[in-house]
């Protein structure tokens, strides 16, 4: 009877240990990276800072990322994916609803990662990480493509809403310029932008 009890105790001890020290995976490392970005921006991410936060050996990080540059790039991409993880279906979606979703996603991202959208963070990326800068550009390009797709598919727009002197691309650029993170920090809604869109395009 003593042996089964000892086995149970040993199993419980192993389970407690596993809870305290979750397995090291690429996803768990990126989760830690997102925490560091939320607290200090992209520049807070390094092999050593992740290892210290996870309380693991520095070499464990190198099993998944070959360099700090690769880790920072993956961290930035992970943050963007976290911000836009619930992209709505573009099918039958109005342009106004898409702009509202984009505003809400960026606002939530600013609140979750306040140090990710600062001028200092963008300067860090621009000066130190060409690949990271390209990643940010890619996500902004994806935002623009989403806006263009919504404009193209919105049957409620006025037939004469666009012309050679005012194109869908110019409309998308205008919306993006009003959804810059530096502006959104001071805004709690995009009602004025949405009303402008309704009056101009519908």
Tab-separated table of C-alpha atoms in Angstrom, residues 44-140:
chain	number	residue	atom	x	y	z
A	44	UNK	CA	13.361	45.224	-24.142
A	45	UNK	CA	13.611	41.893	-25.966
A	46	UNK	CA	16.908	40.043	-25.895
A	47	UNK	CA	18.073	36.477	-25.423
A	48	UNK	CA	19.100	37.271	-21.866
A	49	UNK	CA	15.920	39.155	-20.898
A	50	UNK	CA	13.727	36.294	-22.138
A	51	UNK	CA	15.854	33.676	-20.363
A	52	UNK	CA	15.736	35.650	-17.115
A	53	UNK	CA	11.966	36.170	-17.332
A	54	UNK	CA	11.368	32.463	-18.035
A	55	UNK	CA	14.065	31.410	-15.543
A	56	UNK	CA	15.660	29.111	-18.080
A	57	UNK	CA	19.158	28.640	-19.435
A	58	UNK	CA	20.226	31.119	-22.092
A	59	UNK	CA	21.071	28.242	-24.409
A	60	UNK	CA	17.434	27.121	-24.402
A	61	UNK	CA	16.475	30.219	-26.403
A	62	UNK	CA	19.046	29.348	-29.069
A	63	UNK	CA	17.236	26.076	-29.696
A	64	UNK	CA	14.493	28.168	-31.362
A	65	UNK	CA	16.180	31.421	-32.393
A	66	UNK	CA	19.687	31.645	-33.795
A	67	UNK	CA	20.275	35.294	-32.898
A	68	UNK	CA	18.871	38.295	-31.086
A	69	UNK	CA	17.846	39.807	-34.427
A	70	UNK	CA	15.777	36.743	-35.268
A	71	UNK	CA	14.188	36.805	-31.811
A	72	UNK	CA	13.292	40.523	-31.995
A	73	UNK	CA	11.856	40.080	-35.488
A	74	UNK	CA	9.719	37.143	-34.342
A	75	UNK	CA	8.602	39.125	-31.267
A	76	UNK	CA	7.476	42.109	-33.362
A	77	UNK	CA	5.596	39.859	-35.763
A	78	UNK	CA	4.004	38.039	-32.818
A	79	UNK	CA	2.758	41.327	-31.362
A	80	UNK	CA	1.180	42.358	-34.680
A	81	UNK	CA	-0.468	38.951	-35.006
A	82	UNK	CA	-1.786	39.251	-31.455
A	83	UNK	CA	-3.277	42.666	-32.233
A	84	UNK	CA	-5.012	41.431	-35.380
A	85	UNK	CA	-5.727	37.857	-34.309
A	86	UNK	CA	-9.478	38.147	-34.866
A	87	UNK	CA	-9.712	39.619	-38.346
A	88	UNK	CA	-13.326	39.711	-39.523
A	89	UNK	CA	-14.468	38.104	-42.729
A	90	UNK	CA	-14.394	40.644	-45.546
A	91	UNK	CA	-17.328	39.010	-47.232
A	92	UNK	CA	-20.440	41.210	-47.032
A	93	UNK	CA	-18.619	43.602	-44.699
A	94	UNK	CA	-19.129	47.315	-45.196
A	95	UNK	CA	-16.189	49.679	-45.414
A	96	UNK	CA	-17.431	51.549	-42.343
A	97	UNK	CA	-17.507	48.360	-40.278
A	98	UNK	CA	-14.007	47.457	-41.437
A	99	UNK	CA	-12.679	50.875	-40.407
A	100	UNK	CA	-14.383	50.495	-37.015
A	101	UNK	CA	-12.765	47.071	-36.541
A	102	UNK	CA	-9.362	48.446	-37.525
A	103	UNK	CA	-9.718	51.334	-35.070
A	104	UNK	CA	-10.814	49.005	-32.257
A	105	UNK	CA	-7.942	46.583	-32.933
A	106	UNK	CA	-5.309	49.326	-32.966
A	107	UNK	CA	-6.727	50.948	-29.834
A	108	UNK	CA	-6.701	47.600	-28.034
A	109	UNK	CA	-3.139	47.048	-29.252
A	110	UNK	CA	-2.025	50.421	-27.905
A	111	UNK	CA	-3.543	49.582	-24.523
A	112	UNK	CA	-2.014	46.086	-24.444
A	113	UNK	CA	1.384	47.189	-25.789
A	114	UNK	CA	1.768	50.859	-24.788
A	115	UNK	CA	5.529	50.806	-25.415
A	116	UNK	CA	5.230	49.219	-28.846
A	117	UNK	CA	3.795	52.251	-30.629
A	118	UNK	CA	6.067	54.968	-29.252
A	119	UNK	CA	8.360	57.129	-31.370
A	120	UNK	CA	11.295	55.642	-29.460
A	121	UNK	CA	10.226	52.100	-30.355
A	122	UNK	CA	9.806	52.960	-34.019
A	123	UNK	CA	13.210	54.686	-34.014
A	124	UNK	CA	14.746	51.559	-32.491
A	125	UNK	CA	13.270	49.425	-35.240
A	126	UNK	CA	14.262	51.866	-37.993
A	127	UNK	CA	17.826	52.261	-36.766
A	128	UNK	CA	18.633	48.753	-35.630
A	129	UNK	CA	16.456	46.233	-37.413
A	130	UNK	CA	15.879	46.547	-41.147
A	131	UNK	CA	13.975	43.250	-41.213
A	132	UNK	CA	11.827	44.358	-38.271
A	133	UNK	CA	11.065	47.618	-40.043
A	134	UNK	CA	10.042	45.633	-43.108
A	135	UNK	CA	7.740	43.526	-40.912
A	136	UNK	CA	5.994	46.652	-39.637
A	137	UNK	CA	5.647	47.940	-43.189
A	138	UNK	CA	4.159	44.612	-44.219
A	139	UNK	CA	1.473	44.815	-41.542
A	140	UNK	CA	0.610	48.399	-42.515
